[in-house]
mmCIF file of C-alpha atoms in Angstrom:
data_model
loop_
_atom_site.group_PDB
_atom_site.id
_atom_site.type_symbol
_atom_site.label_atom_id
_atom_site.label_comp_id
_atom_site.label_asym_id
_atom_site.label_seq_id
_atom_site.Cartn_x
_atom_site.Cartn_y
_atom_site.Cartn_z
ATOM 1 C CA UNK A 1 120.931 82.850 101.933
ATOM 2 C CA UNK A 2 122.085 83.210 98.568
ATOM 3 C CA UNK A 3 125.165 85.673 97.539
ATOM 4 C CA UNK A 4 127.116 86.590 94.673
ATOM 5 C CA UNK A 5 130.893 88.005 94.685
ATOM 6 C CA UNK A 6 132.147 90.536 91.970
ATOM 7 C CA UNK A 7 135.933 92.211 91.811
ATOM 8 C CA UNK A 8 135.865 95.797 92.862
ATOM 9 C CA UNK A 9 135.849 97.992 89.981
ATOM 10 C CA UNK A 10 136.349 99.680 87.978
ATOM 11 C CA UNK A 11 138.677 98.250 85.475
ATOM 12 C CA UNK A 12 140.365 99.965 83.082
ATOM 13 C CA UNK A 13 142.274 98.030 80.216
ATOM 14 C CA UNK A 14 143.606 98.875 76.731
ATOM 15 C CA UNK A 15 141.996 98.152 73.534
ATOM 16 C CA UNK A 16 142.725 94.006 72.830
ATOM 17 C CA UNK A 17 143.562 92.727 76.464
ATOM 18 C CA UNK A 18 142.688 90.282 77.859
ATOM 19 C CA UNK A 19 139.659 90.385 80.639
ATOM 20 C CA UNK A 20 139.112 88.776 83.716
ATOM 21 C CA UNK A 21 136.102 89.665 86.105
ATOM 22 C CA UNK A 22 136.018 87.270 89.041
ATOM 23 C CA UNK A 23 132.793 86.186 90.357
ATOM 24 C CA UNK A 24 131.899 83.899 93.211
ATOM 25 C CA UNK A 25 129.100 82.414 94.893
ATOM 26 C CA UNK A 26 127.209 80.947 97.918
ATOM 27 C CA UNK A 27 123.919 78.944 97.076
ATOM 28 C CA UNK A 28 121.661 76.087 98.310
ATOM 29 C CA UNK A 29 120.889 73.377 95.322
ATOM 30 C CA UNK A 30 122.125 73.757 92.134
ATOM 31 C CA UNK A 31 121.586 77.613 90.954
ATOM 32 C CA UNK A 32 122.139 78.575 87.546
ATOM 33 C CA UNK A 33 124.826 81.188 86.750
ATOM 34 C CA UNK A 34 124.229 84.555 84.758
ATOM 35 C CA UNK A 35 126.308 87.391 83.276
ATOM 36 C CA UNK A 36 124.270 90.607 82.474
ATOM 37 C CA UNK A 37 126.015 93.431 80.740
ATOM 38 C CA UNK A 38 124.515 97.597 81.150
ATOM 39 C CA UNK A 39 125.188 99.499 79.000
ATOM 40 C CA UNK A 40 124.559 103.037 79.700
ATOM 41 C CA UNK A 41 121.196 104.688 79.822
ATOM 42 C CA UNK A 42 119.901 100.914 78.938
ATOM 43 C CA UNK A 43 118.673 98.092 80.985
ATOM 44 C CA UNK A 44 120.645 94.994 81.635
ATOM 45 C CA UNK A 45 120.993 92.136 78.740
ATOM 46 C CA UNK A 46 122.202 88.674 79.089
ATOM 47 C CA UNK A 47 125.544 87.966 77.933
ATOM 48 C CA UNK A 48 125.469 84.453 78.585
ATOM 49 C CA UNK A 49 124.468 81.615 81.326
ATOM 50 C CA UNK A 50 125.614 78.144 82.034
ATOM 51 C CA UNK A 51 122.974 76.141 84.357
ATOM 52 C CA UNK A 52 125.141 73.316 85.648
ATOM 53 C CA UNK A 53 128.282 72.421 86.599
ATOM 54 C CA UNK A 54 131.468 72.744 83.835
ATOM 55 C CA UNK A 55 128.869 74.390 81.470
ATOM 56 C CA UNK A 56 130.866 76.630 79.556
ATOM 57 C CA UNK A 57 128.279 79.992 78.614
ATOM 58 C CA UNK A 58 129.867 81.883 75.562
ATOM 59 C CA UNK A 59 128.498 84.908 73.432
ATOM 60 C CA UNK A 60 130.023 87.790 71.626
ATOM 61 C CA UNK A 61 133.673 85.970 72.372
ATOM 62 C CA UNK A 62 133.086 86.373 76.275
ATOM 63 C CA UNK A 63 133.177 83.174 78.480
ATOM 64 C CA UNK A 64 132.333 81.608 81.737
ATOM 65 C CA UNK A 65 132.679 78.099 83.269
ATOM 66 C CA UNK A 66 130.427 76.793 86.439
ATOM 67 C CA UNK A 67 132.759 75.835 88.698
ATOM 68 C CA UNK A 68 130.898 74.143 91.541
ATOM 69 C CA UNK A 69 134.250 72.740 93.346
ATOM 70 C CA UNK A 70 135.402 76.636 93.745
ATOM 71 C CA UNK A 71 131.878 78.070 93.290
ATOM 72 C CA UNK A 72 133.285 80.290 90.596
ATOM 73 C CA UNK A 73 132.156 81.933 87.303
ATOM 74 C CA UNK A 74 134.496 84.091 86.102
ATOM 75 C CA UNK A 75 133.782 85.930 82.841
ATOM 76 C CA UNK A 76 136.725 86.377 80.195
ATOM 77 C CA UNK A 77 137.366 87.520 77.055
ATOM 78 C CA UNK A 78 140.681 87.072 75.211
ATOM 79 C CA UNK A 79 140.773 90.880 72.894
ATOM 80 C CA UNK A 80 138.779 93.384 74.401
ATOM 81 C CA UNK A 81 136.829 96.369 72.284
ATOM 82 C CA UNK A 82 135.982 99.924 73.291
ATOM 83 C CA UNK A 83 132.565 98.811 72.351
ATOM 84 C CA UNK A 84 132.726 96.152 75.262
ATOM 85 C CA UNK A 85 132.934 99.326 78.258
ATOM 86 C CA UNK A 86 129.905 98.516 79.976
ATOM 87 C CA UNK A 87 128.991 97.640 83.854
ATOM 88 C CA UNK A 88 129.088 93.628 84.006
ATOM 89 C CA UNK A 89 127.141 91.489 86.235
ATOM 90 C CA UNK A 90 127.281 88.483 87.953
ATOM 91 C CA UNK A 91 123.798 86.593 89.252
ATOM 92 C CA UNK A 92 122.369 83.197 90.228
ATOM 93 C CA UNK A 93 118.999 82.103 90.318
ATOM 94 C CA UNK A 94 118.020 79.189 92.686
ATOM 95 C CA UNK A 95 115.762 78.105 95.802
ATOM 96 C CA UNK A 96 112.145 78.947 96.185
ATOM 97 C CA UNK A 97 110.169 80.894 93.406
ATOM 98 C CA UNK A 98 113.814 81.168 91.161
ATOM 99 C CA UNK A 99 114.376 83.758 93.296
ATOM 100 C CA UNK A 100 117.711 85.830 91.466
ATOM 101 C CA UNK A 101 120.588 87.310 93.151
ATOM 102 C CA UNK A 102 122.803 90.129 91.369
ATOM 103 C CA UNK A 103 126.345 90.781 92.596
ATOM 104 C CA UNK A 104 126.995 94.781 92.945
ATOM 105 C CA UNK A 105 128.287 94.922 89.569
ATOM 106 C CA UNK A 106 132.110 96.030 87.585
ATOM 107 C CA UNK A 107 132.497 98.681 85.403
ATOM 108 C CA UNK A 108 135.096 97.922 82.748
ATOM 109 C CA UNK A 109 136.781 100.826 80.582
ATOM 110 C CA UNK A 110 138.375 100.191 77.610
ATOM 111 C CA UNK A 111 140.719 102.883 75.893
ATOM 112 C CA UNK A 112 142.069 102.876 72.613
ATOM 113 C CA UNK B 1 108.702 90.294 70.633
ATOM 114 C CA UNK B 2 108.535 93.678 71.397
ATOM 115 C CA UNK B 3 110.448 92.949 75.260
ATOM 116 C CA UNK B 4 109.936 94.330 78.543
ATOM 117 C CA UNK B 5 107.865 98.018 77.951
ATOM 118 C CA UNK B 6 108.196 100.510 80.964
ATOM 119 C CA UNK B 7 106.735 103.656 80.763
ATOM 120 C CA UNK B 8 107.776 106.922 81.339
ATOM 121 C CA UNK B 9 111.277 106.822 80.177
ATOM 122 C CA UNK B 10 111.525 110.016 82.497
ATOM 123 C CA UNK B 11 109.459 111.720 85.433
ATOM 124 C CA UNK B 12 110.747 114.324 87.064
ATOM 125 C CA UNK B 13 108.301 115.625 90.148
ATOM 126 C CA UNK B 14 108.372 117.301 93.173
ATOM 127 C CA UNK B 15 108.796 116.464 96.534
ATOM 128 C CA UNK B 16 105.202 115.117 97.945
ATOM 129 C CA UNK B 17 103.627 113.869 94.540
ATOM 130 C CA UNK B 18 102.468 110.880 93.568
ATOM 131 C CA UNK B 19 104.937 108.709 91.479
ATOM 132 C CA UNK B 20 103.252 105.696 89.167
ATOM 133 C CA UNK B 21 105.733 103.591 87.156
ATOM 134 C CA UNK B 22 104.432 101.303 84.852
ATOM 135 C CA UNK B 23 105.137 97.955 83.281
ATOM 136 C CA UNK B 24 104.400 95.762 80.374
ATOM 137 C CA UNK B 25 105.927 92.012 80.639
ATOM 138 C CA UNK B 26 106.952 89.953 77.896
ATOM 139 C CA UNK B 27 103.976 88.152 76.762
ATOM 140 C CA UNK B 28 104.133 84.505 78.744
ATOM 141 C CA UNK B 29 106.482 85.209 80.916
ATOM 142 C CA UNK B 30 104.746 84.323 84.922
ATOM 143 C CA UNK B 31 107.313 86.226 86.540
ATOM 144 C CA UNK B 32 107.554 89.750 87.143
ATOM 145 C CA UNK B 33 110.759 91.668 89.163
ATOM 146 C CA UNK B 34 111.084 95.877 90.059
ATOM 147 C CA UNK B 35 114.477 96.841 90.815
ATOM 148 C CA UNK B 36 115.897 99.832 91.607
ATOM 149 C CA UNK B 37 119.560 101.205 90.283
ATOM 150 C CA UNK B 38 121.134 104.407 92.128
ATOM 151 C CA UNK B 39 125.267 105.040 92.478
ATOM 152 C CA UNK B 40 125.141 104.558 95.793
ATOM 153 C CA UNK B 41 123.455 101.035 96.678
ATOM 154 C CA UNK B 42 123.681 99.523 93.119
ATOM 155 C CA UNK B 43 121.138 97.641 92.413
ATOM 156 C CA UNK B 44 118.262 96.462 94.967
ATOM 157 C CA UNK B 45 115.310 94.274 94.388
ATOM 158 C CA UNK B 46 112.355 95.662 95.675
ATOM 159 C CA UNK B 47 109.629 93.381 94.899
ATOM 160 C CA UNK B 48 108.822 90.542 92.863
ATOM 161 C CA UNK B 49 105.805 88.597 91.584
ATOM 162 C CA UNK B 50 104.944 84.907 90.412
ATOM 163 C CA UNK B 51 101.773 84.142 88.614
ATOM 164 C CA UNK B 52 100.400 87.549 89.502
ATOM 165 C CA UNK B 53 100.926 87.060 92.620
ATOM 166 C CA UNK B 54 104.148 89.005 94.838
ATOM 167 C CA UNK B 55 106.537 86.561 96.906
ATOM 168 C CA UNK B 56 108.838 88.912 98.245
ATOM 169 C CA UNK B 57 108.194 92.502 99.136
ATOM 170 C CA UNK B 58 110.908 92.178 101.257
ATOM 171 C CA UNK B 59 112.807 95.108 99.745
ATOM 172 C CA UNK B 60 110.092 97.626 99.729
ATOM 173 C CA UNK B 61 111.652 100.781 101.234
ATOM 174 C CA UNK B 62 108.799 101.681 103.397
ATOM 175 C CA UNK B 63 105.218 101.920 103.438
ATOM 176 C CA UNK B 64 105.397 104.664 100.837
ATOM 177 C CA UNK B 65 105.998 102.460 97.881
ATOM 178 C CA UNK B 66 103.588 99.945 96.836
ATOM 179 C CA UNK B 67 103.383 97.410 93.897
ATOM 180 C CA UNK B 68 100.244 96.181 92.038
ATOM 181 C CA UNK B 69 100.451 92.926 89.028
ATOM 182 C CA UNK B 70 96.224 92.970 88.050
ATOM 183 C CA UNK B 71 96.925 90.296 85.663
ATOM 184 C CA UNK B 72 99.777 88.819 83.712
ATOM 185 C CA UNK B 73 100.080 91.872 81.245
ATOM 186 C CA UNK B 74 100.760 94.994 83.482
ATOM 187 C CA UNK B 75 102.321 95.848 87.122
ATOM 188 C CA UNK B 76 103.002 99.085 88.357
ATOM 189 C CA UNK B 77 105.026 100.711 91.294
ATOM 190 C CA UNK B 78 103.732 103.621 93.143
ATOM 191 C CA UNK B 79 105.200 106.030 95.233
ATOM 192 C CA UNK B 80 103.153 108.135 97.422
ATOM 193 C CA UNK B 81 104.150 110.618 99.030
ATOM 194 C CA UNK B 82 108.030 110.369 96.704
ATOM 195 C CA UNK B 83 111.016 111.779 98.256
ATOM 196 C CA UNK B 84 113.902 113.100 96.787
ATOM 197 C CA UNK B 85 115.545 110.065 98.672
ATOM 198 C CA UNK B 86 113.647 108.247 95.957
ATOM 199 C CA UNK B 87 115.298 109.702 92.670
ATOM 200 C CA UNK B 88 116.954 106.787 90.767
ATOM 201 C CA UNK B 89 116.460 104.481 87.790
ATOM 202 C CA UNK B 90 113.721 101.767 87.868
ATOM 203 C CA UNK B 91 113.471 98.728 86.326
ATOM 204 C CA UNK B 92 111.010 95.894 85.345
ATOM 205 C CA UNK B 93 112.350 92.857 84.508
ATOM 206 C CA UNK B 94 110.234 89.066 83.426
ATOM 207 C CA UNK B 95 111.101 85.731 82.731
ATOM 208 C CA UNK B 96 110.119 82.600 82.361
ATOM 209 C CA UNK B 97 109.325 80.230 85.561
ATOM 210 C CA UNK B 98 112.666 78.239 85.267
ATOM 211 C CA UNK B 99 115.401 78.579 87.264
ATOM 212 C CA UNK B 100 117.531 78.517 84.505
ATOM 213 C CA UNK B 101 115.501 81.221 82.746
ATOM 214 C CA UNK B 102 117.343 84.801 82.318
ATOM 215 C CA UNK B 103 115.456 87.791 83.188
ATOM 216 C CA UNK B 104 114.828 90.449 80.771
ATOM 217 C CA UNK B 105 115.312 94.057 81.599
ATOM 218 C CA UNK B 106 112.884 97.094 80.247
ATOM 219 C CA UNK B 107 115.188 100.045 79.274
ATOM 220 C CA UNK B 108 114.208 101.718 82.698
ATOM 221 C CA UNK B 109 112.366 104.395 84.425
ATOM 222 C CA UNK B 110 114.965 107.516 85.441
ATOM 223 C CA UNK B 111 112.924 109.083 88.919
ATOM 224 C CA UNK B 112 114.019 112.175 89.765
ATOM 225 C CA UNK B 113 111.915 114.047 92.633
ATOM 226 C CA UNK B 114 112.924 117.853 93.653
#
């Protein structure tokens, strides 16, 4: 079946680092490739996607490439922001009915 | 687009109640998901639908918790009898019938049974 892969959390970093959350997968076909973000008390939004392979997904200076040869999708962003502490989450969608896989999730702290 | 509408925000009830969570999908959307968030085991899918119809109960806890979609507008999640084994966040989440379609999340529903 499908999975998804996430770094252990959580990650604490200062105020303009750079961030790396590894995320990898195992899928039948071609999935697509999803990062949610929570934020707390809220529900989880989409941060970006990239549905094939090499498709770069970018929003809100985060980024991901679909790397089918490693089955990667590592999410990055070059200056973090307080604002940017959230729980992050990796997920595919692929197979029968779309069904959609979440990986356990990674809490990222950012201090000033 | 007013997005995914879950209602109560909040229910807090005791031990032995009936619990009904409800949900509003985005309008056009043919696919409907419940998860459920807690510390412990993250987050777990526990049921979704397709066209009204569900696909994969699969992650139903147990025969207490049951999930109705009556048409494309509305689903809910009952609990009966809950458990304080059952306290967590809920969410509904809909989307679009492509696989490359992202879901969207309702804001939740935080359970909490004494």
């Amino acid at each position: 079946g499908n999975s998804v892969t996430q770094m252990e959390g959580p990650v604490t970093l200062s105020e303009e680092a750079f961030l790396t959350i590894n995320c990898t997968y195992t899928a039948t076909g071609y999935p697509s490739l999803f990062w949610y973000v929570q934020y707390p008390g809220e529900g989880l939004q989409l941060l970006l996607k990239a549905t094939k392979a090499d498709d770069k997904g970018s929003n809100k200076g985060f980024e991901a490439t679909y790397r089918k040869e490693t089955t990667s999708f590592h999410l990055e962003k070059g200056s973090v922001q307080v604002s940017d502490s959230a729980v992050y989450f990796c997920a595919l969608r692929s197979g029968g009915y779309q069904k959609v896989t979440f990986g356990t999730g990674t809490k990222l702290q950012v201090i000033p | 687009d007013a997005g995914v509408i879950q209602s109560p925000r909040h229910e807090v009830t005791e031990m032995g109640q009936e619990v009904t969570l409800r949900c509003k999908p985005i309008s056009g959307h043919n696919s409907l998901f419940w998860y459920r968030q807690t510390m412990m085991r993250g987050l777990e899918l526990l049921i979704y639908f397709n066209n009204n119809v569900p696909i994969d109960d699969s992650g139903m806890p147990e025969d207490r918790f049951s999930a109705k979609m009556p048409n494309a507008s509305f689903s809910t999640l009952k609990i009966q009898p809950s458990e304080p084994r059952d306290s967590a966040v809920y969410f509904c989440a809909s989307s679009g019938g492509l696989d490359n379609s992202p879901l969207h999340f309702g804001n939740g529903t935080r359970l909490t049974v004494t």
